[in-house]
Tab-separated table of C-alpha atoms in Angstrom:
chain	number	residue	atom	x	y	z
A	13	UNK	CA	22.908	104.246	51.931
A	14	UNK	CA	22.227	101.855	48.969
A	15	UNK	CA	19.155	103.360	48.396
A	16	UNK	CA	20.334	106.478	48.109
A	17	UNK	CA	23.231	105.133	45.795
A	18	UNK	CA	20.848	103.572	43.257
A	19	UNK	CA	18.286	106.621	43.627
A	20	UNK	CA	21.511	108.912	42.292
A	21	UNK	CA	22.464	106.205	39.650
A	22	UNK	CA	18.835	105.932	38.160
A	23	UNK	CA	18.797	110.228	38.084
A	24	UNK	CA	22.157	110.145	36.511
A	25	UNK	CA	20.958	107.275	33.894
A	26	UNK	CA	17.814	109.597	33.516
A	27	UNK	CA	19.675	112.535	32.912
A	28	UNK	CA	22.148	110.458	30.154
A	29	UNK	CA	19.392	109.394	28.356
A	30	UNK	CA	17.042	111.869	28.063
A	31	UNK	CA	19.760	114.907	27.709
A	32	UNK	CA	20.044	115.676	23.511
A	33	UNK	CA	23.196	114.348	21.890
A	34	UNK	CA	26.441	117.151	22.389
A	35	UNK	CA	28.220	117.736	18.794
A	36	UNK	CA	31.409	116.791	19.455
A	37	UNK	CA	32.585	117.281	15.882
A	38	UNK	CA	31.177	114.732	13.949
A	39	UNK	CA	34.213	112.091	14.006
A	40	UNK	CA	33.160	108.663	15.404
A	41	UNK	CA	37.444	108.516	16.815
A	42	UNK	CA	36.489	111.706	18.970
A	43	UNK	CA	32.758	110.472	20.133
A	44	UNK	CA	34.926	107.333	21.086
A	45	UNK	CA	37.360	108.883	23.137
A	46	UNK	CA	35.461	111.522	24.447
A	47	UNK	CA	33.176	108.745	26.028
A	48	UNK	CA	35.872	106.610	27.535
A	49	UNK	CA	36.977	109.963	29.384
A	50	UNK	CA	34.032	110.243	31.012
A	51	UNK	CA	33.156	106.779	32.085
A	52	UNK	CA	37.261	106.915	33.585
A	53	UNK	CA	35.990	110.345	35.139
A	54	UNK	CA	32.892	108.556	36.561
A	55	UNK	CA	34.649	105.422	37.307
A	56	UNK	CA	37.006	107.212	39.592
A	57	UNK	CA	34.122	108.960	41.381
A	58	UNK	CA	31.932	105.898	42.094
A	59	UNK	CA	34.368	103.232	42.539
A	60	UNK	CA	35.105	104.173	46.124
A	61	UNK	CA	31.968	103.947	47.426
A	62	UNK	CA	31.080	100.553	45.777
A	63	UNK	CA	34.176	98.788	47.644
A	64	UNK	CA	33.927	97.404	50.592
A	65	UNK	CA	34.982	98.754	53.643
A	66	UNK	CA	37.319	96.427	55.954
A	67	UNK	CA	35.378	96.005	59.019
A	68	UNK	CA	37.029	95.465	62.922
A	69	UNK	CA	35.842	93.490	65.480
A	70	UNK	CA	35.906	94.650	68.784
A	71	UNK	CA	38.433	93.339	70.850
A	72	UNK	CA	37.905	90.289	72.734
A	73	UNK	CA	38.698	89.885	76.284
A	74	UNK	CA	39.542	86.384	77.933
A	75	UNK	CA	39.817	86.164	81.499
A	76	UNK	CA	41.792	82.882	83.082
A	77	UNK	CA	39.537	79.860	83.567
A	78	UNK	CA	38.090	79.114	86.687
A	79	UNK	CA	39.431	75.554	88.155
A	80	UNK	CA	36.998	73.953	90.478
A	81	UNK	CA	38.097	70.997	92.608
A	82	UNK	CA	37.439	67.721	91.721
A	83	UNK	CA	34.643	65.753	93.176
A	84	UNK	CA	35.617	63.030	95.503
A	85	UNK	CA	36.564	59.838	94.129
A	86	UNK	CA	33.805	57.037	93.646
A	87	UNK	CA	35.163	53.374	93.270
A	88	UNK	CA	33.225	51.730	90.424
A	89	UNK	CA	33.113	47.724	89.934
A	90	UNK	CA	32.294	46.759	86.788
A	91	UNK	CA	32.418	42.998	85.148
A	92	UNK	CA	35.099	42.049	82.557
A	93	UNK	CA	34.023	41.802	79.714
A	94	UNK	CA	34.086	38.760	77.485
A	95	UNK	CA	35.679	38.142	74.484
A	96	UNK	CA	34.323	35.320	72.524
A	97	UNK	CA	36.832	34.782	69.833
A	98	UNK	CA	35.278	33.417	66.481
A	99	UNK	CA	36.975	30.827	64.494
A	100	UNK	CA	38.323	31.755	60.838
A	101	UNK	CA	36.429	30.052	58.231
A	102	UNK	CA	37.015	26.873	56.662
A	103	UNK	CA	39.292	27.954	53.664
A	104	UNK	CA	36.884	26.909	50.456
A	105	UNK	CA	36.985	23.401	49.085
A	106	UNK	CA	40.227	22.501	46.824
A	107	UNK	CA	38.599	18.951	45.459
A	108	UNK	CA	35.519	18.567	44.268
A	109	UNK	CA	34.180	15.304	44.262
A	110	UNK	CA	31.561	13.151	41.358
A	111	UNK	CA	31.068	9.940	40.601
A	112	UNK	CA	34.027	9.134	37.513
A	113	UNK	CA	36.270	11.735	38.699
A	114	UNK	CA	37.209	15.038	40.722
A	115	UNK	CA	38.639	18.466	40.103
A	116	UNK	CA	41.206	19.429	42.145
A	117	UNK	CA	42.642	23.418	42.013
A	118	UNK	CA	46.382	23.938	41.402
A	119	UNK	CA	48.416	26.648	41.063
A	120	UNK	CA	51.146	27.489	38.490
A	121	UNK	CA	54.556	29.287	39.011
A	122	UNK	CA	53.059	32.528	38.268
A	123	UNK	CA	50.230	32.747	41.106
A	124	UNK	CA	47.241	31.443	38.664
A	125	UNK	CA	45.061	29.016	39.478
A	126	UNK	CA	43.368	26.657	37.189
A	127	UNK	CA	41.189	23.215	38.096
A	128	UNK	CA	42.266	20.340	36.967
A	129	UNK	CA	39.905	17.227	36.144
A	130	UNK	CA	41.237	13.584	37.059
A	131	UNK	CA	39.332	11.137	35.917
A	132	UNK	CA	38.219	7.944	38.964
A	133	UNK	CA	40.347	4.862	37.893
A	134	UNK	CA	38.613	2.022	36.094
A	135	UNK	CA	36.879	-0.484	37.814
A	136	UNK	CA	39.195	-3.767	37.831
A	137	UNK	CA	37.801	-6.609	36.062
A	138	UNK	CA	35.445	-9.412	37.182
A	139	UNK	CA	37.083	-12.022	38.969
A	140	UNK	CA	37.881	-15.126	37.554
A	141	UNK	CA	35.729	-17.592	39.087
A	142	UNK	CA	36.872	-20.503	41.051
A	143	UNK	CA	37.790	-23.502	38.823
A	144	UNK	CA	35.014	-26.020	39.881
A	145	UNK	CA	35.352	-28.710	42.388
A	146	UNK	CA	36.343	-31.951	41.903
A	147	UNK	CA	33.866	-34.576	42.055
A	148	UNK	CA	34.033	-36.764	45.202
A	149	UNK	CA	36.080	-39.840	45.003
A	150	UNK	CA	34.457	-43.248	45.932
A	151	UNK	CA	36.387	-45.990	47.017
């Protein structure tokens, strides 16, 4: 059917182009409009067949399912299963020690957090040395 469409289309193409030029009066207006009539002439004979055609599917038939009875019971043991429950993670450090000081995280009203640095404090002095003893008394 195509092939037969596009055989007709090619003769007809053929047939346009090779057919001399009609004098239709020598106004460009008329050439115009005389050549829009025919492709709505041509339009309207063609069109139809280039549509598609809404297709049907047979009918479909569906009998009622077939029930079958159940096979008898079995009794299955099977072990429990266990569930080994992991412990959360330490939450991460909130001091962090060195030598002269630490850092410690706070948090503000406003749900910031910022590290603060606190110095160790000072090493307290020498201590004072005993005042010294006495010498021995002799009687």
């Amino acid at each position: 059917m195509r092939q037969l469409m596009a055989l007709l289309l090619v003769a007809a193409l053929l047939v346009g182009f090779t057919a001399p030029a009609a004098h239709a009066g020598g106004k460009t207006a008329t050439n115009v409009a005389l050549g829009l009539a025919s492709f709505a002439v041509f339009n309207q004979l063609v069109a139809p067949l280039l549509h598609p055609r809404p297709a049907h599917a047979a009918p479909v038939y569906v009998s009622q399912p077939v029930y079958v009875s159940p096979p008898p019971q079995q009794v299955i043991y099977m072990q429990p299963q266990v569930v080994v429950v992991q412990p959360p993670p330490p939450p991460p450090p909130s001091v962090v020690y060195y030598p002269h000081g630490r850092y410690e995280l706070h948090q503000n009203g406003g749900g910031q957090y910022y590290w603060a640095w606190i110095p160790n404090a000072p090493p307290p002095p020498p201590a004072v040395p005993p005042p010294p003893a006495a010498p021995p008394v002799t009687q």
